[in-house]
Coordinates of C-alpha atoms in Angstrom, one line a residue:
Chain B
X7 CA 0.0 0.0 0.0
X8 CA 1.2 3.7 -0.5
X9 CA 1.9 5.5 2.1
X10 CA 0.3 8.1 1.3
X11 CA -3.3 6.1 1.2
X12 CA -2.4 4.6 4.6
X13 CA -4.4 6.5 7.2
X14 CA -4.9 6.1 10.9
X15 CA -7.1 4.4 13.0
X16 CA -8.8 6.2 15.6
X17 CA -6.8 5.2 18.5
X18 CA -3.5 5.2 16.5
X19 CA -4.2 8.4 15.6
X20 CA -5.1 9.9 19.4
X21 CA -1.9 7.9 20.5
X22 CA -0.3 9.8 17.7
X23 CA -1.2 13.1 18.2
X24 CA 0.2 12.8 21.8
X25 CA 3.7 10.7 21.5
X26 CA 5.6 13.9 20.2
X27 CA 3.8 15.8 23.9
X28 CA 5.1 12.6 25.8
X29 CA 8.5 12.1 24.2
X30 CA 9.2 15.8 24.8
X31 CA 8.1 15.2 28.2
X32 CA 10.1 12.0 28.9
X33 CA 13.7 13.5 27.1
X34 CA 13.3 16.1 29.5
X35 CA 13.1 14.2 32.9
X36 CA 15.8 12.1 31.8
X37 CA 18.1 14.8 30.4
X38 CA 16.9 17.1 34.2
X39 CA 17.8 13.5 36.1
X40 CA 21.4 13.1 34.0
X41 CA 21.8 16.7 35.7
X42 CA 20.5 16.6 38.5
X43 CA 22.4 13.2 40.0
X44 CA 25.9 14.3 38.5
X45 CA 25.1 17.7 40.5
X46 CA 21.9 18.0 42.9
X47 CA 22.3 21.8 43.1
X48 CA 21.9 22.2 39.4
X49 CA 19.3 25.1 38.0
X50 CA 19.5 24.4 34.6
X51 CA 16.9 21.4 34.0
X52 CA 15.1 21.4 37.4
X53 CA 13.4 18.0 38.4
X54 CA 9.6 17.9 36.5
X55 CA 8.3 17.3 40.5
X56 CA 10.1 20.7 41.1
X57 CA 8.5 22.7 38.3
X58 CA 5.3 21.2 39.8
X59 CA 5.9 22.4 43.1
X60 CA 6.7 25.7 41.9
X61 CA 3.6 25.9 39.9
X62 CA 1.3 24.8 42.5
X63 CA 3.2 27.9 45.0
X64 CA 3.0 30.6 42.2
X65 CA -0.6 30.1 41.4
X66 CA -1.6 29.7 45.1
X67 CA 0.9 31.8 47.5
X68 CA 0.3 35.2 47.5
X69 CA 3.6 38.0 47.5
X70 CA 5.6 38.2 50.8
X71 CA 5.2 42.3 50.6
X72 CA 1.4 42.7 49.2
X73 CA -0.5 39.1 49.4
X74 CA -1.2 39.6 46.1
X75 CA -0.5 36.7 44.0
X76 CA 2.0 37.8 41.0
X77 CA 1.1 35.6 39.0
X78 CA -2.7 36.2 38.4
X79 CA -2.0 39.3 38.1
X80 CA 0.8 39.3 35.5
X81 CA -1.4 36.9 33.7
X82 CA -4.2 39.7 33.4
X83 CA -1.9 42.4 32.9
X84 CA -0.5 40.6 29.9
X85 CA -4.2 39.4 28.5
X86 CA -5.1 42.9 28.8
X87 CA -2.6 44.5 26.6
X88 CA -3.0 41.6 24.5
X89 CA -6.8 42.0 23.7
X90 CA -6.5 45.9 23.4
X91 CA -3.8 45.8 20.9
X92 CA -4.8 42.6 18.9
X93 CA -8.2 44.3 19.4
X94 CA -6.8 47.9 17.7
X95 CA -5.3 45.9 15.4
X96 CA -8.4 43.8 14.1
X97 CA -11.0 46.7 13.8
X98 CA -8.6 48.9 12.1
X99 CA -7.3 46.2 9.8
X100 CA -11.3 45.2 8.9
X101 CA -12.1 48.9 8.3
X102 CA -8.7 49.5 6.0
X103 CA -8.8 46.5 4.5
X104 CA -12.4 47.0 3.4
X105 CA -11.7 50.1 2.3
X106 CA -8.3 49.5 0.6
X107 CA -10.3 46.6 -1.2
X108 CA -13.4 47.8 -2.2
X109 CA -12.7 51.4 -3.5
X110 CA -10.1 51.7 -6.4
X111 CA -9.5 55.4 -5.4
X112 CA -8.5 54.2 -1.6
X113 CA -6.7 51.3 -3.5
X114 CA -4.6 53.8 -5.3
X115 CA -4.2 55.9 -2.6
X116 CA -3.3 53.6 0.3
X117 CA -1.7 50.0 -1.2
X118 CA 1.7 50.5 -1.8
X119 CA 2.0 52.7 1.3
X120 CA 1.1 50.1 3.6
X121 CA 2.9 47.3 1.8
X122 CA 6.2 49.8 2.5
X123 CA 4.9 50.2 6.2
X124 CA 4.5 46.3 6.7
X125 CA 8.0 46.3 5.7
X126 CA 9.1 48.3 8.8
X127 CA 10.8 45.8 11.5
X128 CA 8.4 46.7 14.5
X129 CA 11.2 46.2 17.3
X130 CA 13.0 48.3 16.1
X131 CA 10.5 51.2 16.5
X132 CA 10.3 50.4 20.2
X133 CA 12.7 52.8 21.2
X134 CA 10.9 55.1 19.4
X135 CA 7.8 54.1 21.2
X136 CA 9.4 54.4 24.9
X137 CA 10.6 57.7 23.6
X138 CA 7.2 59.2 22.3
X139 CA 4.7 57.4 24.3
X140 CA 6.6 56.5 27.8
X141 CA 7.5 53.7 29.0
X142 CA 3.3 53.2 30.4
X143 CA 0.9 51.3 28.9
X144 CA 0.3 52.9 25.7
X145 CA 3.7 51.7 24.2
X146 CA 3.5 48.5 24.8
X147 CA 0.2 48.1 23.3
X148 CA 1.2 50.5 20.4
X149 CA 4.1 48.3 19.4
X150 CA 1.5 45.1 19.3
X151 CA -0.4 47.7 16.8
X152 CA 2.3 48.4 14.5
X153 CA 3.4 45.2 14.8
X154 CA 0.3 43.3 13.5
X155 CA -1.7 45.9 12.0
X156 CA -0.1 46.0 8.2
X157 CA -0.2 42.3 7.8
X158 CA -4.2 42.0 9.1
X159 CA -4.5 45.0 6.4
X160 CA -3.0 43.9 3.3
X161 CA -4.7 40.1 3.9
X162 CA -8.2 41.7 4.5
X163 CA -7.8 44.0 1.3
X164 CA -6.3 41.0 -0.5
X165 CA -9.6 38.9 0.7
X166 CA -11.7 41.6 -0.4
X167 CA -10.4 41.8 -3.7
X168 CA -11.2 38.0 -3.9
X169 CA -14.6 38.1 -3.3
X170 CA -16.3 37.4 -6.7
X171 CA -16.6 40.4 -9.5
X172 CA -19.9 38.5 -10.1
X173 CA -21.7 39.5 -6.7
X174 CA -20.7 42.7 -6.7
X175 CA -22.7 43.3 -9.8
X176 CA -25.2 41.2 -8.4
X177 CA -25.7 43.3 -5.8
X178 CA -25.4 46.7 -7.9
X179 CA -28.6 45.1 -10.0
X180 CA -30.4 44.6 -6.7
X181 CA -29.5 48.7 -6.3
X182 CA -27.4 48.6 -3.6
X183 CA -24.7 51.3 -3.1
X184 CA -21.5 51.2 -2.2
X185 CA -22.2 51.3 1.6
X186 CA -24.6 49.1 1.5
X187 CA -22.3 46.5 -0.3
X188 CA -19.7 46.8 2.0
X189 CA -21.9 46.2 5.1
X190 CA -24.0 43.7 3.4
X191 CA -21.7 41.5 0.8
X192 CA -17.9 42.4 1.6
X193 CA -18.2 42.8 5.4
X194 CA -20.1 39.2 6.4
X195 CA -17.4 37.6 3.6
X196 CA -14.5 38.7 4.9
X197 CA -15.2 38.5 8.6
X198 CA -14.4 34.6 8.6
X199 CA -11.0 35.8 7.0
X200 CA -10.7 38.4 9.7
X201 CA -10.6 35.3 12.6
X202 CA -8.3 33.6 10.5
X203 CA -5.5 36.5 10.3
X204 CA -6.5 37.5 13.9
X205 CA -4.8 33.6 14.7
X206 CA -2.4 34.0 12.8
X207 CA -1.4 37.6 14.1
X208 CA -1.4 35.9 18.0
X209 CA 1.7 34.5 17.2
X210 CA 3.5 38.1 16.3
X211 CA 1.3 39.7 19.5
X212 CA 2.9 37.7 22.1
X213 CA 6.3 38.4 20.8
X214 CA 5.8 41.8 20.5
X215 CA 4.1 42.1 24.0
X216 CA 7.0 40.2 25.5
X217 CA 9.3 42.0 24.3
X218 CA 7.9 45.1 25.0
X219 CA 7.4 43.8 28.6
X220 CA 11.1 42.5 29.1
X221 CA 12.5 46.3 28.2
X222 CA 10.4 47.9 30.7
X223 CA 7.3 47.3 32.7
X224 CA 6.6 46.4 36.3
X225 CA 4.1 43.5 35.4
X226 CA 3.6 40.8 33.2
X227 CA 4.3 37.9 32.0
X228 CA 7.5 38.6 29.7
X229 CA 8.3 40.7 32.4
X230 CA 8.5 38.3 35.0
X231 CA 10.2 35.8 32.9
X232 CA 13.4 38.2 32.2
X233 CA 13.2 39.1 36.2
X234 CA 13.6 35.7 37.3
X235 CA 16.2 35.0 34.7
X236 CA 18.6 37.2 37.0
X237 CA 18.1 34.5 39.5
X238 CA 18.5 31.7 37.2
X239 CA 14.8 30.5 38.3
X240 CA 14.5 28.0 35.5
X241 CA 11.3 26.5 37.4
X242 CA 9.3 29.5 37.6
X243 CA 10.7 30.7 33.6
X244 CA 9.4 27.3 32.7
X245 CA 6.4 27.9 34.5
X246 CA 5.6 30.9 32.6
X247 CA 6.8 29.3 29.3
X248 CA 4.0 26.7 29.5
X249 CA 1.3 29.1 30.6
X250 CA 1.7 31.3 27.9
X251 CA 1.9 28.5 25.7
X252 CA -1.3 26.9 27.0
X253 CA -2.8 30.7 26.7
X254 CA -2.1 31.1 23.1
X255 CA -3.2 27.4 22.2
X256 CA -7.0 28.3 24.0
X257 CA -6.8 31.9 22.3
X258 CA -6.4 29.8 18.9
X259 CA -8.4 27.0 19.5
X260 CA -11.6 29.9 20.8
X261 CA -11.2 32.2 18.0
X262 CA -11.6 29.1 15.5
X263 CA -15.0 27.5 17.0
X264 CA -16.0 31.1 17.1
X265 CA -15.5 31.3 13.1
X266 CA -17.1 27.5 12.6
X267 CA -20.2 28.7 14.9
X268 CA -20.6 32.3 13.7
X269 CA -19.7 31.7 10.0
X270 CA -21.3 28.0 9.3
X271 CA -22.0 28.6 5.6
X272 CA -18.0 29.1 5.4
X273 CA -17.2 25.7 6.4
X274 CA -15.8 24.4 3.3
X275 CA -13.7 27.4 2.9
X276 CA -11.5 27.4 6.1
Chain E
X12 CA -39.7 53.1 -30.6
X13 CA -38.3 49.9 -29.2
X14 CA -37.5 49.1 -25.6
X15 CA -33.6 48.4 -26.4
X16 CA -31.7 50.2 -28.2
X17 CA -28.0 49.9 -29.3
X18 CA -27.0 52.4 -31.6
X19 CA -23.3 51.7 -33.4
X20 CA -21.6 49.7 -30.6
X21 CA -18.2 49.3 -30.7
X22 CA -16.0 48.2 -27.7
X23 CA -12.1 47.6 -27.6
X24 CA -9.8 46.3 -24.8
X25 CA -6.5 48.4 -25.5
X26 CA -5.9 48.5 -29.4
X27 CA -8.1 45.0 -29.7
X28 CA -11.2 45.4 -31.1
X29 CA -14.3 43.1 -29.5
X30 CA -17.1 44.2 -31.1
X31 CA -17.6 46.8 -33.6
X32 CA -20.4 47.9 -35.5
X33 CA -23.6 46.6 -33.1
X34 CA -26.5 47.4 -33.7
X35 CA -29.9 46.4 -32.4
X36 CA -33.3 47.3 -31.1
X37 CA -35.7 44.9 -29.3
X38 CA -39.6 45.3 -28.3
X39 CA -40.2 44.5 -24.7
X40 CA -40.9 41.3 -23.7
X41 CA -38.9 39.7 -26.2
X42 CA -36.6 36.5 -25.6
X43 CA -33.1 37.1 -27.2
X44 CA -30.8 33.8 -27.7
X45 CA -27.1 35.4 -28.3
X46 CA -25.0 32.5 -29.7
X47 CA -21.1 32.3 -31.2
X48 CA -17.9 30.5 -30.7
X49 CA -16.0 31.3 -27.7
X50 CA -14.0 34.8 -27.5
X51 CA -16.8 36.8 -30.1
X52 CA -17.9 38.9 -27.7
X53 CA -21.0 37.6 -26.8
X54 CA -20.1 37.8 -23.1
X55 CA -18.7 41.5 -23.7
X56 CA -22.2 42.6 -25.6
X57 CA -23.9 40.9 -22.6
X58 CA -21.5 43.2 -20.0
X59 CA -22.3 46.1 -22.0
X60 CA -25.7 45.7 -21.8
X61 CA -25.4 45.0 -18.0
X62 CA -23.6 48.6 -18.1
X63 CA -20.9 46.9 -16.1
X64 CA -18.5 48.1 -19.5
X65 CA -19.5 50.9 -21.4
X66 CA -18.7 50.8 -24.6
X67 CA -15.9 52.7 -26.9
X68 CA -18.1 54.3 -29.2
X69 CA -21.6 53.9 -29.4
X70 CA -24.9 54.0 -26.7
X71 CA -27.0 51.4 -25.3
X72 CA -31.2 52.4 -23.8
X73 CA -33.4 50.5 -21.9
X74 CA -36.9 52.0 -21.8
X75 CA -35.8 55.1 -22.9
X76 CA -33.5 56.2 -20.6
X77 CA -30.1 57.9 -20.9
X78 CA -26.8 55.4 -21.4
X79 CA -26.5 53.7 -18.1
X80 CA -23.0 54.3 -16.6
X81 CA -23.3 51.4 -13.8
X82 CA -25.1 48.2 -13.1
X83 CA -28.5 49.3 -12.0
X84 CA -32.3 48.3 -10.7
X85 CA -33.1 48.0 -14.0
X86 CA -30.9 45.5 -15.1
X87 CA -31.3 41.8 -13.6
X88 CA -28.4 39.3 -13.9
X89 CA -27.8 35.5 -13.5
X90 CA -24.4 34.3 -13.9
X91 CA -22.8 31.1 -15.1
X92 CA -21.7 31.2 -11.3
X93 CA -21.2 33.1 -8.0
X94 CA -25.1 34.4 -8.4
X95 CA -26.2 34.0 -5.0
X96 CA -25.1 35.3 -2.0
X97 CA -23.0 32.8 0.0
X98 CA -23.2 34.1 3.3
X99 CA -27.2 34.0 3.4
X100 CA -30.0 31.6 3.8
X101 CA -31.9 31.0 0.6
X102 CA -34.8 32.9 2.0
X103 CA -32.9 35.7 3.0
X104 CA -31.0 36.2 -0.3
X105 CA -34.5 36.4 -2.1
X106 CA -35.1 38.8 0.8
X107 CA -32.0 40.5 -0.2
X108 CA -33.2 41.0 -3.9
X109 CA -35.9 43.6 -3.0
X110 CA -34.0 45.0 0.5
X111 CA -30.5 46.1 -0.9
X112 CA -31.6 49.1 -2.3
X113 CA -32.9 50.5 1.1
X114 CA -29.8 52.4 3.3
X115 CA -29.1 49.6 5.5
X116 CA -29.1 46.5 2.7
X117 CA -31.7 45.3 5.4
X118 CA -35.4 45.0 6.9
X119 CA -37.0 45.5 10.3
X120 CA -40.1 44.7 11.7
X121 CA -43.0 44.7 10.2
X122 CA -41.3 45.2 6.5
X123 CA -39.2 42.7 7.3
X124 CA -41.9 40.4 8.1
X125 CA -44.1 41.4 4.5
X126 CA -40.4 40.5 2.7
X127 CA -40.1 37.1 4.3
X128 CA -44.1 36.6 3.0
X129 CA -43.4 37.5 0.0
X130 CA -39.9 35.2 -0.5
X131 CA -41.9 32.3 0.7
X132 CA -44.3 33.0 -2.0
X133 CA -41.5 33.3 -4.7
X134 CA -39.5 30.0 -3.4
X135 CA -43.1 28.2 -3.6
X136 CA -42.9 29.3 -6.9
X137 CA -39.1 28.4 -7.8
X138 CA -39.5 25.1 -5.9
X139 CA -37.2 25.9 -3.0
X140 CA -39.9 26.7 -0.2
X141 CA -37.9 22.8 1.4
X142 CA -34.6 24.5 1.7
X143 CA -35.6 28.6 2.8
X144 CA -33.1 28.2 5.9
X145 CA -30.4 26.5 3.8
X146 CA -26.9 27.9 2.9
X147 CA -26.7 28.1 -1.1
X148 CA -24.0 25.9 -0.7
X149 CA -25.7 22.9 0.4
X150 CA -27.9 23.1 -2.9
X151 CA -27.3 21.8 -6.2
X152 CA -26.1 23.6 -9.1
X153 CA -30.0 23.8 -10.6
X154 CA -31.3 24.6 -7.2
X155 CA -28.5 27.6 -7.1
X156 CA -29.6 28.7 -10.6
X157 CA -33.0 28.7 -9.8
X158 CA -32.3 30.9 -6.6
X159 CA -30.1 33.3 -8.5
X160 CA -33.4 33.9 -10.9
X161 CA -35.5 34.2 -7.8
X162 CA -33.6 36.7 -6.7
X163 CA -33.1 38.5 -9.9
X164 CA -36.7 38.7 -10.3
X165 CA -37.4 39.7 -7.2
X166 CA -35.6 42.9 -7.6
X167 CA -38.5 43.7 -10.4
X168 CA -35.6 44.6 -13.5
X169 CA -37.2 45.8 -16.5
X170 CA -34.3 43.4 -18.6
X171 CA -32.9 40.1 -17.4
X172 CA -29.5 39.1 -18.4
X173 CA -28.3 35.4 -18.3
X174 CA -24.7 35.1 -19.2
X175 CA -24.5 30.5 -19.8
X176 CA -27.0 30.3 -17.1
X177 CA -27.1 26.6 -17.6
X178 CA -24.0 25.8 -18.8
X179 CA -22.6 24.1 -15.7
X180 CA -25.8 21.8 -15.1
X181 CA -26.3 18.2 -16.5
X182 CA -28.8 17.7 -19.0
X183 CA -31.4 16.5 -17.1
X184 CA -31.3 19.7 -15.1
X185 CA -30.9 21.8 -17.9
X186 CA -34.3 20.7 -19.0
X187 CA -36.4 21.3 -15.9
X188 CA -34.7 24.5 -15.9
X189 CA -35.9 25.6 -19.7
X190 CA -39.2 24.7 -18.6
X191 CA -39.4 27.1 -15.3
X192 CA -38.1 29.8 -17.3
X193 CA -40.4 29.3 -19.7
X194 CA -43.3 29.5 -17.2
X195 CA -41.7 32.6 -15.6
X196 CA -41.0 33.8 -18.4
X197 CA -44.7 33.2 -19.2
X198 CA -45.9 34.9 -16.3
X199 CA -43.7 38.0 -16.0
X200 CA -43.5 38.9 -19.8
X201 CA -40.0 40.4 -19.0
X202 CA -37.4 41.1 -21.6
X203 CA -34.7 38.5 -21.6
X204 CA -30.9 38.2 -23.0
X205 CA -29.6 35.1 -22.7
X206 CA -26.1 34.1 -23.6
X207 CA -25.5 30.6 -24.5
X208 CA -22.8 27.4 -26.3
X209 CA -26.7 25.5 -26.9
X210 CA -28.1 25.9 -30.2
X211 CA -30.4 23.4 -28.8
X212 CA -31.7 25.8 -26.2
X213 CA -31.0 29.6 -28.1
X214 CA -33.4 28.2 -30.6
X215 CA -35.8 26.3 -28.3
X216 CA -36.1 29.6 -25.6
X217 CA -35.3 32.2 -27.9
X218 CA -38.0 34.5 -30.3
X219 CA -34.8 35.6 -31.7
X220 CA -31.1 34.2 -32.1
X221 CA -28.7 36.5 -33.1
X222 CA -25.1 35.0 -34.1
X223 CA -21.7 36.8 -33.1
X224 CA -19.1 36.0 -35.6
X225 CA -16.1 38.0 -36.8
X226 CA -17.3 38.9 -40.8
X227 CA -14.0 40.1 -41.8
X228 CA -10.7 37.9 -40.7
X229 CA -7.1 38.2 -41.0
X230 CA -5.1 35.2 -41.3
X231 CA -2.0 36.8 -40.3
X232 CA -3.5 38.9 -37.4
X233 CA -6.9 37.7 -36.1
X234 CA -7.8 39.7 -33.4
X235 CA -7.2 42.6 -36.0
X236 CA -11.0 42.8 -36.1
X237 CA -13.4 42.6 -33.5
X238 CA -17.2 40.3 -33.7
X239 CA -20.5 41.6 -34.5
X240 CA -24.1 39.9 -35.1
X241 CA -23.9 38.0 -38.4
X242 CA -27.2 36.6 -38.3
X243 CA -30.4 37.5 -36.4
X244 CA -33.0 34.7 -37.1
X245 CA -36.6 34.6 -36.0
X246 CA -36.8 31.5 -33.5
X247 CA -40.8 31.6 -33.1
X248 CA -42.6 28.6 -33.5
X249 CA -39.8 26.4 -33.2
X250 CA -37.4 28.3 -35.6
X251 CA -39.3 26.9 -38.7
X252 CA -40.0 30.3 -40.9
X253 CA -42.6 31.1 -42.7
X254 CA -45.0 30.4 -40.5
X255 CA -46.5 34.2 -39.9
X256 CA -47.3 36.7 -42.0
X257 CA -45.0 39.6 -41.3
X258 CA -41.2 37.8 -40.6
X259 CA -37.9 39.3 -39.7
X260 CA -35.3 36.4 -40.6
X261 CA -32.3 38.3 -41.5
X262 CA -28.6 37.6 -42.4
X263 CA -26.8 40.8 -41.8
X264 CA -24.4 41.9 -44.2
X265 CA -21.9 44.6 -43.2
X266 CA -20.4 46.5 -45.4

């Protein structure tokens, strides 16, 4: 038989999907134990029972100083700038994007200027971010802006422009105008494509927002993560690692039943 | 005075001709056929007409009215494909037919409740009333055809356009779907244009076949000269002549 007509059971395949998760899982306790019984005070590949322990104490124990526990709240301060900027991004990205791809004039006008924008390496604006906006808030969301908004732009004019010539006359015959054809035909069309380059603008979000964190804020995730590095905490970094990690993955996995619930009659498309 | 009018069409993409030399007038409620081989402008007459192109040289009236310079209320359309709205129930896009030309694109309340009637009445009609809260894309290709004239019609055009309407359906389809737009046709007495490959069907729909060809050719340049109609035969009772009085079975010489 071909391997490429040989497909998987249902149990293979379950017990497929989760060997790589396992045999990352089990190369790490054996490289940590290698480690760990040549040198018991090692910090580099703590025991999987420490990481546990640790878990359990940052997610429970509140702050020696305010009883706060750091770790909630990083978590929210992180979402937070997250959602606002990925947010920013999205609704200005839909509006452009509509714009950009329904109306030649805009078209003309706005294109090539973004696709030289997109071209602009984000980090390295981040300076000029600290510089003009402070080192608050406002930056670190901005730079999640700048960083995601071209690419959600150009993808939702190029999905605009892809939307059949043929129903755009359609709908000119049924006498709707321009604004009525956005809201009506272009809008509900592109709006699966919107989810779809929202997920794949996560992945760019977090980086940005971590980075921005690491330079200078006093909460967060990324923050926390390049504090504890000082200290060569590689429990509570991996901690953190796997948390965002698991964040992200539910972000993704949410936003894509959203599209399959909201947006049924695109099913075959996505 | 007829109710279409083309006066002297010509229409060239760049420096290659199309068409040239159009002309035609049709009285309302007439059934035009438009046949020819592939890449004689039959689709580009039918564009002009829809006023989606407008043409080089020359002027094209419906009813009367000035050269249209966009698509337009007046002007229905069913596509080979794409003719229905994706992203809407099969009620709703016959709803859509009569609701896009308000601000929103959209009814409320009690309107919206007279259009939903009224589209249950129409997909009675069309034979969809089983499938109103469908997505067009569960239906078949006939189904999606018949929906895309639904909601043509429903709009209230004074012309309907149908660029290969048929073309991608089997047979079988195909002839269920002469004989509802024969009844419609029947019913609404509305002015059609229908672009079509099937002699078969220009002839057997059609109260008029008009033939694009290219009447002058260059061997050594043949897009040098652009299509025009080269025949324009009277397709009434079954496309045997003779059979009235007063006949228009013309083959159009240009000069």
């Amino acid at each position: 038989m071909r391997l490429i007509n040989l497909v998987p059971s249902r149990p293979l395949a379950l017990f497929l999907v989760l060997l790589p998760f396992i045999a990352v899982i089990i190369a790490y306790a054996i490289g940590s134990d290698i480690r760990l019984t040549a040198n018991p005070q090692d910090k580099l590949l703590p025991a999987p029972s420490t990481i546990g322990e640790t878990m359990v104490k940052l997610t429970t124990e509140g702050d020696r100083r305010t009883g706060d526990i750091l770790f909630w709240q990083d978590t929210w301060a992180s979402l937070q700038r997250l959602a606002l900027g990925i947010g920013i991004s999205g609704s200005l990205g839909l509006l452009f994007g509509l714009v950009i791809g329904l109306l030649p004039m805009a078209r003309s006008l706005l294109a090539q200027f973004v696709a030289v924008l997109s071209m602009i390496p984000p980090l390295a604006l981040l300076p000029i971010l600290f510089i003009v906006f402070g080192l608050g808030e406002l930056s670190k969301v901005v730079l999640i802006v700048i960083g995601t908004l071209p690419f959600i732009i150009r993808d939702m004019s190029q999905r605009t422009l892809e939307i059949p010539d043929e129903l755009l006359v359609k709908a000119q015959t049924l006498g709707a105008s321009s604004w009525v054809i956005a809201l009506r035909v272009a809008l509900p069309q592109v709006m699966p494509r919107l989810i779809q380059a929202v997920r794949l603008s996560l992945g760019p979000a977090w980086l940005f927002l971590i980075a921005a964190e690491a330079i200078a804020s006093d909460s967060g995730l990324g923050y926390r993560i390049f504090l504890v590095r000082r200290y060569l905490a590689m429990d509570v970094i991996l901690t953190y690692v796997i948390w965002i990690t698991i964040l992200a993955f539910i972000m993704d996995w949410l936003l894509r039943r959203a599209s399959k619930r909201l947006f049924p009659w695109a099913e075959g498309g996505l | 005075m007829s109710f279409v009018t083309a006066i002297d069409i010509f229409q060239s993409y760049g420096n290659r001709p199309i068409i040239e030399r159009v002309n035609l007038s049709v009285e309302q409620g007439e059934f035009i056929s438009i046949v020819g081989a592939s890449g004689c402008g039959k689709s580009t007459f039918l564009r002009l007409l829809l006023a989606q192109e407008r043409p080089t040289h020359g002027s094209i009236s419906i009813d009367g009215a000035a050269a249209a310079v966009e698509p337009g209320l007046d002007r229905g359309v069913v596509f080979q494909k794409y003719s229905v709205f994706p992203h809407m129930t099969v009620r709703e896009n016959i709803v859509a037919g009569e609701s896009m030309r308000t601000t929103w694109g959209r009814f409320f309340g009690a309107e919206l409740k007279a259009a939903r009637t009224r589209a249950d009445e129409t997909l009675a009609r069309i034979g969809l009333d089983h499938v109103a809260d469908q997505y067009p894309a569960t239906l078949s290709g006939g189904m999606q055809q018949r929906l895309a004239i639904g909601q043509a019609l429903a709009a209230k055009p004074s012309v309907l356009l149908l660029d290969e309407p048929f073309g991608a359906l089997d047979p079988g389809t195909r002839l269920s779907m002469h004989d509802f737009l024969q009844d419609l046709r029947a019913e609404t007495g509305m002015t059609v244009f229908m672009v079509t490959h099937d002699l078969d069907e220009a002839f057997k729909l059609g109260d008029r076949v008009l033939v694009f060809d290219k009447p002058r050719w260059d061997p050594h340049d043949p897009s040098a000269y652009g299509a025009t109609i080269t025949y324009d035969f009277d397709a009434r009772d079954g496309g045997i002549p003779f059979q009235r009085l007063k006949e228009s079975i013309n083959v159009r010489t240009t000069p």
